[in-house]
N, CA, C and O of each residue as an XYZ file, in Angstrom:
728
protein
N      -3.753     -8.082    -21.815
C      -3.821     -8.166    -20.370
C      -5.042     -8.992    -19.999
O      -6.142     -8.692    -20.461
N      -4.878    -10.037    -19.170
C      -6.024    -10.848    -18.790
C      -7.034    -10.039    -18.010
O      -6.679     -9.142    -17.246
N      -8.308    -10.369    -18.211
C      -9.371     -9.577    -17.578
C      -9.301     -9.622    -16.067
O      -9.622     -8.631    -15.411
N      -8.884    -10.758    -15.486
C      -8.898    -10.842    -14.033
C      -7.763    -10.068    -13.381
O      -7.706    -10.013    -12.152
N      -6.850     -9.462    -14.152
C      -5.813     -8.632    -13.573
C      -6.129     -7.146    -13.693
O      -5.353     -6.309    -13.233
N      -7.251     -6.816    -14.300
C      -7.642     -5.427    -14.476
C      -8.303     -4.934    -13.190
O      -9.207     -5.578    -12.658
N      -7.838     -3.778    -12.696
C      -8.430     -3.214    -11.498
C      -9.903     -2.935    -11.759
O     -10.264     -2.340    -12.774
N     -10.736     -3.366    -10.844
C     -12.165     -3.153    -10.985
C     -12.893     -4.371    -11.503
O     -14.114     -4.454    -11.368
N     -12.171     -5.341    -12.104
C     -12.842     -6.551    -12.556
C     -13.160     -7.415    -11.342
O     -12.492     -7.295    -10.315
N     -14.152     -8.272    -11.435
C     -14.571     -9.042    -10.268
C     -13.488     -9.951     -9.711
O     -13.502    -10.248     -8.516
N     -12.552    -10.401    -10.533
C     -11.527    -11.324    -10.077
C     -10.188    -10.651     -9.798
O      -9.188    -11.335     -9.578
N     -10.155     -9.321     -9.805
C      -8.893     -8.618     -9.639
C      -8.200     -8.988     -8.338
O      -6.981     -9.161     -8.318
N      -8.948     -9.112     -7.258
C      -8.340     -9.379     -5.972
C      -8.494    -10.830     -5.549
O      -8.368    -11.148     -4.366
N      -8.764    -11.716     -6.504
C      -8.819    -13.131     -6.171
C      -7.403    -13.570     -5.803
O      -6.495    -13.517     -6.632
N      -7.223    -14.000     -4.562
C      -5.907    -14.351     -4.072
C      -5.391    -15.610     -4.766
O      -6.144    -16.558     -4.991
N      -4.109    -15.610     -5.099
C      -3.495    -16.759     -5.746
C      -2.566    -17.469     -4.768
O      -1.623    -18.140     -5.186
N      -2.821    -17.328     -3.480
C      -1.984    -17.959     -2.471
C      -2.887    -18.534     -1.378
O      -4.042    -18.134     -1.228
N      -2.343    -19.460     -0.636
C      -3.057    -20.110      0.452
C      -2.520    -19.545      1.763
O      -1.348    -19.737      2.088
N      -3.364    -18.854      2.512
C      -2.946    -18.216      3.758
C      -2.451    -19.256      4.762
O      -1.453    -19.028      5.445
N      -3.137    -20.389      4.857
C      -2.736    -21.424      5.815
C      -1.342    -21.951      5.488
O      -0.520    -22.144      6.384
N      -1.080    -22.180      4.210
C       0.253    -22.646      3.824
C       1.309    -21.574      4.071
O       2.419    -21.882      4.505
N       0.972    -20.330      3.799
C       1.911    -19.236      4.050
C       2.234    -19.145      5.538
O       3.389    -18.942      5.911
N       1.229    -19.294      6.383
C       1.446    -19.267      7.835
C       2.389    -20.366      8.283
O       3.151    -20.192      9.233
N       2.335    -21.505      7.595
C       3.192    -22.637      7.946
C       4.597    -22.502      7.363
O       5.469    -23.324      7.647
N       4.819    -21.468      6.547
C       6.142    -21.232      5.992
C       6.382    -21.847      4.628
O       7.526    -21.926      4.181
N       5.323    -22.285      3.957
C       5.468    -22.840      2.616
C       6.014    -21.763      1.678
O       5.405    -20.708      1.503
N       7.183    -22.051      1.075
C       7.857    -21.041      0.251
C       7.016    -20.565     -0.914
O       6.984    -19.370     -1.207
N       6.335    -21.482     -1.582
C       5.528    -21.096     -2.749
C       4.362    -20.203     -2.340
O       4.059    -19.229     -3.028
N       3.711    -20.523     -1.237
C       2.583    -19.711     -0.779
C       3.045    -18.330     -0.348
O       2.395    -17.329     -0.650
N       4.173    -18.277      0.361
C       4.715    -16.977      0.799
C       5.140    -16.158     -0.418
O       4.873    -14.958     -0.481
N       5.799    -16.799     -1.381
C       6.225    -16.081     -2.591
C       5.017    -15.570     -3.371
O       5.034    -14.442     -3.864
N       3.977    -16.381     -3.488
C       2.768    -15.946     -4.198
C       2.111    -14.777     -3.478
O       1.658    -13.823     -4.110
N       2.063    -14.857     -2.140
C       1.491    -13.754     -1.359
C       2.298    -12.473     -1.590
O       1.729    -11.408     -1.832
N       3.620    -12.583     -1.514
C       4.483    -11.423     -1.706
C       4.310    -10.836     -3.106
O       4.166     -9.622     -3.256
N       4.323    -11.683     -4.125
C       4.218    -11.181     -5.504
C       2.865    -10.540     -5.783
O       2.762     -9.649     -6.626
N       1.842    -10.980     -5.090
C       0.525    -10.384     -5.306
C       0.355     -9.086     -4.519
O      -0.216     -8.125     -5.035
N       0.837     -9.044     -3.289
C       0.577     -7.885     -2.435
C       1.651     -6.807     -2.501
O       1.349     -5.630     -2.303
N       2.890     -7.182     -2.773
C       3.975     -6.193     -2.732
C       3.764     -5.002     -3.671
O       3.951     -3.866     -3.235
N       3.384     -5.204     -4.944
C       3.179     -4.024     -5.802
C       2.112     -3.071     -5.250
O       2.242     -1.854     -5.377
N       1.063     -3.621     -4.639
C       0.000     -2.786     -4.090
C       0.474     -2.037     -2.856
O       0.187     -0.851     -2.692
N       1.198     -2.728     -1.992
C       1.742     -2.090     -0.784
C       2.729     -1.005     -1.188
O       2.700      0.096     -0.638
N       3.593     -1.303     -2.132
C       4.591     -0.329     -2.568
C       3.925      0.911     -3.169
O       4.372      2.030     -2.921
N       2.867      0.725     -3.952
C       2.148      1.885     -4.502
C       1.552      2.725     -3.389
O       1.632      3.953     -3.419
N       0.957      2.069     -2.410
C       0.370      2.794     -1.280
C       1.449      3.578     -0.540
O       1.271      4.763     -0.261
N       2.558      2.930     -0.222
C       3.628      3.596      0.525
C       4.220      4.734     -0.299
O       4.519      5.799      0.242
N       4.394      4.519     -1.613
C       4.913      5.594     -2.469
C       3.976      6.793     -2.494
O       4.423      7.936     -2.590
N       2.691      6.534     -2.408
C       1.742      7.649     -2.410
C       1.842      8.466     -1.129
O       1.519      9.654     -1.124
N       2.284      7.843     -0.048
C       2.372      8.522      1.236
C       3.761      9.124      1.488
O       3.866     10.263      1.942
N       4.811      8.377      1.201
C       6.197      8.804      1.443
C       7.078      8.359      0.275
O       7.788      7.359      0.385
N       7.038      9.088     -0.840
C       7.728      8.627     -2.048
C       9.245      8.503     -1.903
O       9.850      7.643     -2.544
N       9.862      9.331     -1.089
C      11.328      9.313     -0.998
C      11.873      8.072     -0.312
O      12.987      7.642     -0.612
N      11.121      7.498      0.591
C      11.611      6.347      1.358
C      10.693      5.140      1.218
O      10.669      4.268      2.088
N       9.946      5.089      0.137
C       8.943      4.043     -0.046
C       9.543      2.647     -0.028
O       8.982      1.742      0.590
N      10.664      2.461     -0.690
C      11.264      1.132     -0.735
C      11.708      0.669      0.653
O      11.547     -0.500      1.006
N      12.263      1.585      1.428
C      12.694      1.237      2.786
C      11.504      0.895      3.676
O      11.546     -0.070      4.439
N      10.455      1.682      3.573
C       9.263      1.421      4.387
C       8.628      0.106      3.966
O       8.215     -0.680      4.818
N       8.545     -0.144      2.666
C       7.971     -1.405      2.189
C       8.786     -2.595      2.697
O       8.221     -3.631      3.047
N      10.095     -2.450      2.736
C      10.937     -3.529      3.270
C      10.626     -3.757      4.748
O      10.564     -4.900      5.200
N      10.433     -2.681      5.497
C      10.069     -2.815      6.909
C       8.722     -3.506      7.064
O       8.525     -4.302      7.982
N       7.799     -3.198      6.163
C       6.481     -3.848      6.203
C       6.649     -5.349      6.054
O       6.067     -6.118      6.819
N       7.445     -5.775      5.071
C       7.590     -7.206      4.826
C       8.370     -7.898      5.927
O       8.148     -9.082      6.180
N       9.282     -7.191      6.591
C       9.949     -7.778      7.758
C       8.939     -8.014      8.878
O       8.965     -9.049      9.543
N       8.055     -7.047      9.078
C       7.020     -7.196     10.109
C       6.048     -8.320      9.746
O       5.619     -9.078     10.617
N       5.702     -8.426      8.469
C       4.812     -9.507      8.025
C       5.491    -10.856      8.265
O       4.867    -11.791      8.766
N       6.764    -10.951      7.906
C       7.490    -12.211      8.103
C       7.552    -12.582      9.581
O       7.433    -13.755      9.935
N       7.737    -11.592     10.436
C       7.826    -11.857     11.872
C       6.480    -12.274     12.465
O       6.444    -13.066     13.407
N       5.388    -11.761     11.936
C       4.087    -12.020     12.533
C       3.193    -12.978     11.786
O       2.105    -13.298     12.264
N       3.617    -13.445     10.628
C       2.751    -14.279      9.795
C       2.354    -15.574     10.495
O       1.219    -16.028     10.347
N       3.249    -16.163     11.241
C       2.927    -17.436     11.908
C       1.845    -17.252     12.972
O       1.157    -18.212     13.317
N       1.683    -16.039     13.497
C       0.654    -15.760     14.505
C      -0.639    -15.230     13.900
O      -1.640    -15.103     14.605
N      -0.635    -14.917     12.605
C      -1.821    -14.355     11.949
C      -2.923    -15.400     11.867
O      -2.671    -16.569     11.573
N      -4.138    -14.963     12.131
C      -5.296    -15.833     11.972
C      -6.332    -15.107     11.131
O      -6.712    -13.979     11.445
N      -6.785    -15.744     10.074
C      -7.796    -15.151      9.213
C      -7.653    -15.640      7.788
O      -6.821    -16.489      7.469
N      -8.504    -15.067      6.937
C      -8.506    -15.452      5.530
C      -7.691    -14.448      4.717
O      -7.067    -13.546      5.276
N      -7.701    -14.612      3.396
C      -6.901    -13.765      2.516
C      -7.292    -12.283      2.590
O      -6.397    -11.440      2.659
N      -8.586    -11.921      2.580
C      -8.913    -10.499      2.720
C      -8.463     -9.919      4.068
O      -8.047     -8.763      4.142
N      -8.548    -10.718      5.119
C      -8.067    -10.262      6.429
C      -6.556    -10.084      6.412
O      -6.032     -9.150      7.019
N      -5.859    -10.969      5.723
C      -4.412    -10.851      5.603
C      -4.048     -9.563      4.867
O      -3.130     -8.847      5.269
N      -4.776     -9.273      3.782
C      -4.533     -8.049      3.014
C      -4.739     -6.827      3.902
O      -3.942     -5.890      3.861
N      -5.807     -6.830      4.708
C      -6.065     -5.714      5.621
C      -4.954     -5.611      6.659
O      -4.534     -4.508      7.006
N      -4.479     -6.735      7.153
C      -3.409     -6.752      8.144
C      -2.124     -6.169      7.554
O      -1.451     -5.365      8.199
N      -1.788     -6.574      6.336
C      -0.575     -6.074      5.681
C      -0.676     -4.559      5.464
O       0.292     -3.836      5.698
N      -1.840     -4.078      5.018
C      -1.985     -2.640      4.791
C      -2.000     -1.855      6.106
O      -1.562     -0.705      6.141
N      -2.491     -2.455      7.171
C      -2.439     -1.756      8.459
C      -0.998     -1.655      8.937
O      -0.618     -0.645      9.529
N      -0.193     -2.680      8.694
C       1.233     -2.603      9.021
C       1.889     -1.510      8.191
O       2.692     -0.733      8.707
N       1.548     -1.446      6.902
C       2.123     -0.422      6.026
C       1.778      0.976      6.533
O       2.639      1.855      6.573
N       0.549      1.174      6.912
C       0.142      2.492      7.404
C       0.883      2.836      8.693
O       1.316      3.975      8.872
N       1.031      1.866      9.590
C       1.758      2.128     10.839
C       3.219      2.448     10.565
O       3.793      3.308     11.233
N       3.827      1.781      9.606
C       5.232      2.063      9.279
C       5.374      3.467      8.682
O       6.358      4.156      8.954
N       4.408      3.893      7.877
C       4.434      5.255      7.330
C       4.320      6.269      8.475
O       5.060      7.253      8.512
N       3.401      6.028      9.398
C       3.233      6.936     10.535
C       4.496      6.958     11.404
O       4.910      8.019     11.871
N       5.105      5.787     11.621
C       6.356      5.730     12.391
C       7.434      6.551     11.713
O       8.164      7.292     12.371
N       7.535      6.420     10.395
C       8.535      7.191      9.653
C       8.296      8.686      9.806
O       9.243      9.451      9.988
N       7.043      9.105      9.733
C       6.735     10.529      9.868
C       7.088     11.048     11.255
O       7.588     12.165     11.390
N       6.832     10.248     12.287
C       7.185     10.675     13.640
C       8.693     10.817     13.790
O       9.172     11.800     14.356
N       9.442      9.844     13.288
C      10.902      9.899     13.389
C      11.439     11.059     12.559
O      12.348     11.763     12.998
N      10.900     11.262     11.387
C      11.357     12.350     10.514
C      11.107     13.712     11.139
O      11.915     14.628     10.986
N       9.996     13.846     11.837
C       9.695     15.132     12.469
C      10.717     15.454     13.555
O      11.030     16.619     13.799
N      11.231     14.415     14.201
C      12.231     14.620     15.248
C      13.621     14.843     14.681
O      14.449     15.498     15.313
N      13.885     14.309     13.505
C      15.224     14.371     12.902
C      15.207     15.146     11.602
O      15.633     14.628     10.570
N      14.739     16.335     11.630
C      14.685     17.144     10.411
C      16.093     17.465      9.920
O      16.981     17.790     10.709
N      16.282     17.368      8.607
C      17.551     17.701      7.975
C      17.269     18.576      6.763
O      16.140     18.644      6.277
N      18.304     19.239      6.287
C      18.150     20.062      5.089
C      18.102     19.160      3.868
O      18.862     18.198      3.756
N      17.203     19.483      2.964
C      17.044     18.715      1.738
C      18.106     19.154      0.745
O      18.380     20.346      0.607
N      18.700     18.198      0.059
C      19.708     18.501     -0.953
C      19.045     19.151     -2.157
O      17.890     18.868     -2.476
N      19.784     20.017     -2.813
C      19.271     20.662     -4.025
C      19.018     19.601     -5.087
O      19.742     18.608     -5.172
N      17.977     19.821     -5.901
C      17.607     18.823     -6.910
C      18.704     18.597     -7.939
O      18.806     17.497     -8.481
N      19.518     19.589     -8.225
C      20.569     19.422     -9.221
C      21.794     18.670     -8.673
O      22.708     18.350     -9.433
N      21.820     18.392     -7.386
C      22.947     17.675     -6.798
C      23.031     16.238     -7.305
O      24.099     15.627     -7.262
N      21.932     15.708     -7.777
C      21.902     14.319     -8.226
C      21.737     14.187     -9.736
O      21.474     13.089    -10.227
N      21.883     15.268    -10.476
C      21.785     15.200    -11.930
C      22.860     14.267    -12.470
O      24.015     14.309    -12.049
N      22.461     13.445    -13.390
C      23.408     12.547    -14.031
C      23.592     11.222    -13.315
O      24.257     10.334    -13.849
N      23.030     11.057    -12.132
C      23.211      9.789    -11.428
C      22.144      8.769    -11.792
O      22.378      7.566    -11.678
N      20.989      9.224    -12.225
C      19.922      8.294    -12.594
C      19.970      8.024    -14.090
O      20.354      8.888    -14.878
N      19.583      6.836    -14.461
C      19.518      6.496    -15.873
C      18.068      6.495    -16.320
O      17.156      6.317    -15.513
N      17.867      6.694    -17.601
C      16.516      6.693    -18.157
C      16.059      5.282    -18.508
O      14.880      5.073    -18.795
N      16.955      4.324    -18.490
C      16.649      2.961    -18.911
C      16.136      2.140    -17.734
O      16.771      2.096    -16.680
N      15.005      1.498    -17.910
C      14.454      0.632    -16.873
C      15.255     -0.660    -16.827
O      15.673     -1.172    -17.865
N      15.469     -1.183    -15.638
C      16.259     -2.401    -15.501
C      15.429     -3.659    -15.621
O      15.970     -4.757    -15.748
N      14.118     -3.504    -15.582
C      13.266     -4.688    -15.625
C      12.002     -4.366    -16.409
O      11.429     -3.286    -16.267
N      11.576     -5.306    -17.232
C      10.365     -5.086    -18.031
C       9.138     -4.884    -17.153
O       8.203     -4.192    -17.558
N       9.121     -5.463    -15.979
C       7.951     -5.314    -15.112
C       7.790     -3.880    -14.621
O       6.694     -3.481    -14.229
N       8.854     -3.112    -14.637
C       8.740     -1.713    -14.214
C       7.759     -0.962    -15.118
O       7.019     -0.097    -14.650
N       7.755     -1.291    -16.401
C       6.849     -0.627    -17.334
C       5.398     -0.962    -17.031
O       4.513     -0.129    -17.225
N       5.150     -2.179    -16.554
C       3.784     -2.582    -16.228
C       3.213     -1.762    -15.082
O       1.999     -1.570    -15.009
N       4.061     -1.277    -14.192
C       3.604     -0.574    -13.000
C       3.620      0.946    -13.148
O       3.138      1.656    -12.265
N       4.168      1.452    -14.249
C       4.259      2.900    -14.408
C       2.883      3.557    -14.470
O       2.661      4.586    -13.831
N       1.966      2.980    -15.226
C       0.645      3.583    -15.347
C      -0.092      3.569    -14.018
O      -0.755      4.546    -13.670
N       0.012      2.490    -13.282
C      -0.649      2.405    -11.982
C      -0.033      3.398    -11.008
O      -0.747      4.033    -10.233
N       1.291      3.534    -11.042
C       1.938      4.490    -10.145
C       1.575      5.919    -10.544
O       1.413      6.778     -9.677
N       1.446      6.180    -11.833
C       1.041      7.512    -12.286
C      -0.380      7.818    -11.818
O      -0.681      8.946    -11.426
N      -1.251      6.809    -11.862
C      -2.621      7.006    -11.370
C      -2.619      7.272     -9.873
O      -3.373      8.117     -9.392
N      -1.784      6.563     -9.141
C      -1.669      6.780     -7.702
C      -1.170      8.193     -7.425
O      -1.682      8.870     -6.534
N      -0.184      8.636     -8.175
C       0.346      9.992     -8.003
C      -0.725     11.037     -8.316
O      -0.807     12.063     -7.642
N      -1.543     10.781     -9.332
C      -2.617     11.707     -9.675
C      -3.633     11.808     -8.533
O      -4.073     12.901     -8.179
N      -3.996     10.667     -7.966
C      -4.950     10.667     -6.840
C      -4.392     11.492     -5.685
O      -5.105     12.312     -5.106
N      -3.128     11.280     -5.350
C      -2.551     12.010     -4.218
C      -2.358     13.488     -4.515
O      -2.356     14.306     -3.596
N      -2.198     13.840     -5.778
C      -2.019     15.256     -6.105
C      -3.348     16.016     -6.151
O      -3.376     17.223     -5.912
N      -4.440     15.324     -6.456
C      -5.735     15.992     -6.586
C      -6.541     16.048     -5.289
O      -7.382     16.930     -5.115
N      -6.288     15.117     -4.393
C      -7.102     15.024     -3.181
C      -6.332     15.469     -1.955
O      -5.102     15.507     -1.946
N      -7.086     15.803     -0.921
C      -6.458     16.076      0.367
C      -5.803     14.784      0.837
O      -6.258     13.702      0.468
N      -4.748     14.870      1.639
C      -4.017     13.657      2.038
C      -4.897     12.579      2.665
O      -4.740     11.402      2.338
N      -5.800     12.938      3.536
C      -6.632     11.933      4.199
C      -7.611     11.299      3.211
O      -7.895     10.105      3.308
N      -8.129     12.080      2.261
C      -9.015     11.532      1.237
C      -8.243     10.583      0.325
O      -8.733      9.506     -0.016
N      -7.043     10.981     -0.064
C      -6.218     10.127     -0.925
C      -5.899      8.822     -0.217
O      -5.919      7.759     -0.837
N      -5.607      8.891      1.069
C      -5.291      7.671      1.807
C      -6.483      6.723      1.855
O      -6.322      5.514      1.685
N      -7.663      7.257      2.082
C      -8.866      6.419      2.115
C      -9.095      5.776      0.750
O      -9.363      4.578      0.670
N      -8.993      6.555     -0.315
C      -9.219      6.024     -1.662
C      -8.172      4.958     -1.998
O      -8.510      3.919     -2.565
N      -6.916      5.205     -1.657
C      -5.873      4.232     -1.974
C      -6.015      2.954     -1.154
O      -5.788      1.860     -1.672
N      -6.385      3.080      0.107
C      -6.619      1.869      0.899
C      -7.802      1.089      0.340
O      -7.807     -0.142      0.339
N      -8.798      1.821     -0.131
C      -9.995      1.180     -0.694
C      -9.676      0.464     -2.006
O     -10.098     -0.673     -2.217
N      -8.927      1.137     -2.888
C      -8.665      0.603     -4.224
C      -7.480     -0.363     -4.220
O      -7.607     -1.492     -4.694
N      -6.339      0.062     -3.697
C      -5.154     -0.791     -3.729
C      -5.286     -1.962     -2.769
O      -4.900     -3.087     -3.087
N      -5.835     -1.689     -1.593
C      -5.954     -2.744     -0.605
C      -7.219     -3.550     -0.723
O      -7.346     -4.596     -0.085
N      -8.165     -3.087     -1.529
C      -9.471     -3.728     -1.658
C     -10.087     -3.936     -0.276
O     -10.635     -4.994      0.031
N      -9.979     -2.894      0.546
C     -10.487     -2.958      1.911
C     -11.858     -2.319      1.980
O     -12.135     -1.369      1.248
N     -12.715     -2.820      2.844
C     -14.034     -2.217      3.012
C     -13.950     -1.105      4.063
O     -12.909     -0.900      4.686
N     -15.046     -0.407      4.244
C     -15.071      0.753      5.143
C     -14.730      0.360      6.570
O     -14.049      1.113      7.267
N     -15.190     -0.808      7.022
C     -14.911     -1.243      8.388
C     -13.421     -1.512      8.582
O     -12.856     -1.146      9.613
N     -12.789     -2.140      7.612
C     -11.355     -2.424      7.711
C     -10.546     -1.125      7.695
O      -9.600     -0.971      8.468
N     -10.916     -0.202      6.822
C     -10.203      1.076      6.757
C     -10.417      1.854      8.052
O      -9.488      2.482      8.560
N     -11.624      1.816      8.583
C     -11.910      2.505      9.846
C     -11.022      1.958     10.960
O     -10.504      2.722     11.775
N     -10.849      0.663     10.997
C      -9.991      0.053     12.017
C      -8.548      0.496     11.827
O      -7.876      0.844     12.797
N      -8.068      0.486     10.601
C      -6.689      0.871     10.312
C      -6.443      2.334     10.676
O      -5.412      2.671     11.259
N      -7.401      3.204     10.327
C      -7.214      4.639     10.538
C      -7.754      5.128     11.880
O      -7.687      6.321     12.178
N      -8.282      4.226     12.680
C      -8.837      4.569     13.988
C      -9.944      5.621     13.851
O      -9.960      6.634     14.551
N     -10.847      5.349     12.945
C     -12.015      6.195     12.674
C     -13.262      5.325     12.661
O     -13.180      4.118     12.888
N     -14.409      5.925     12.397
C     -15.636      5.151     12.279
C     -15.861      4.772     10.814
O     -15.381      5.466      9.917
N     -16.577      3.690     10.566
C     -16.875      3.321      9.177
C     -17.657      4.417      8.449
O     -17.464      4.625      7.251
N     -18.531      5.112      9.161
C     -19.283      6.193      8.541
C     -18.346      7.315      8.094
O     -18.517      7.868      7.008
N     -17.350      7.656      8.932
C     -16.373      8.681      8.563
C     -15.655      8.264      7.281
O     -15.430      9.091      6.398
N     -15.294      6.983      7.178
C     -14.606      6.485      5.985
C     -15.497      6.627      4.761
O     -15.042      7.078      3.710
N     -16.764      6.246      4.889
C     -17.680      6.347      3.747
C     -17.860      7.796      3.298
O     -17.847      8.087      2.102
N     -18.026      8.698      4.259
C     -18.207     10.118      3.928
C     -16.942     10.668      3.273
O     -17.024     11.385      2.275
N     -15.789     10.343      3.818
C     -14.523     10.822      3.251
C     -14.328     10.280      1.844
O     -13.896     11.006      0.949
N     -14.646      9.003      1.647
C     -14.536      8.412      0.315
C     -15.498      9.095     -0.651
O     -15.124      9.407     -1.781
N     -16.722      9.326     -0.219
C     -17.714      9.990     -1.068
C     -17.235     11.386     -1.471
O     -17.332     11.771     -2.636
N     -16.722     12.131     -0.505
C     -16.222     13.487     -0.809
C     -15.037     13.433     -1.767
O     -14.905     14.283     -2.648
N     -14.186     12.443     -1.595
C     -13.025     12.295     -2.485
C     -13.495     12.005     -3.911
O     -12.984     12.593     -4.864
N     -14.457     11.109     -4.058
C     -14.954     10.760     -5.398
C     -15.678     11.937     -6.043
O     -15.592     12.130     -7.255
N     -16.388     12.719     -5.245
C     -17.062     13.909     -5.807
C     -16.049     14.926     -6.272
O     -16.241     15.574     -7.301
N     -14.959     15.074     -5.516
C     -13.932     16.041     -5.872
C     -13.247     15.618     -7.154
O     -12.343     16.306     -7.628
């Protein structure tokens, strides 16, 4: 595994796309942006709403496609914008779900429908990261897990997370500190 793809390495979040070209609709720039950000967005959404993560992630990318031409900023700002859209879509889903509660199907109702075989080799590359995300969400309070995941997956600073979560940067730092201590 190349060093610059390892989480925590200095080049992990070095963008491989040109925001200006993506805004203009350049297919290669948009594809590079999607391939770099989609796994991170999907992990974040799965940590918040695992049952409908793929649907929410699709809604995120529809919103990004609709608003990309109006976006102004650099690559880190774009990443923050995409994650703020993801968070809003998760919150929208929770509001709609609260209004439309249904009975959950028994777990054995779907036995035998899933296969154990992965359809794509890239799925194996993301299993460890998704397992780490699941561990974070299982060990921390939901708000702490969200702050940590936005910080790590989104590579967002305290000010960006504060804006996304409608909190103060100090609240974000304290919540992150408490999460790391826990």
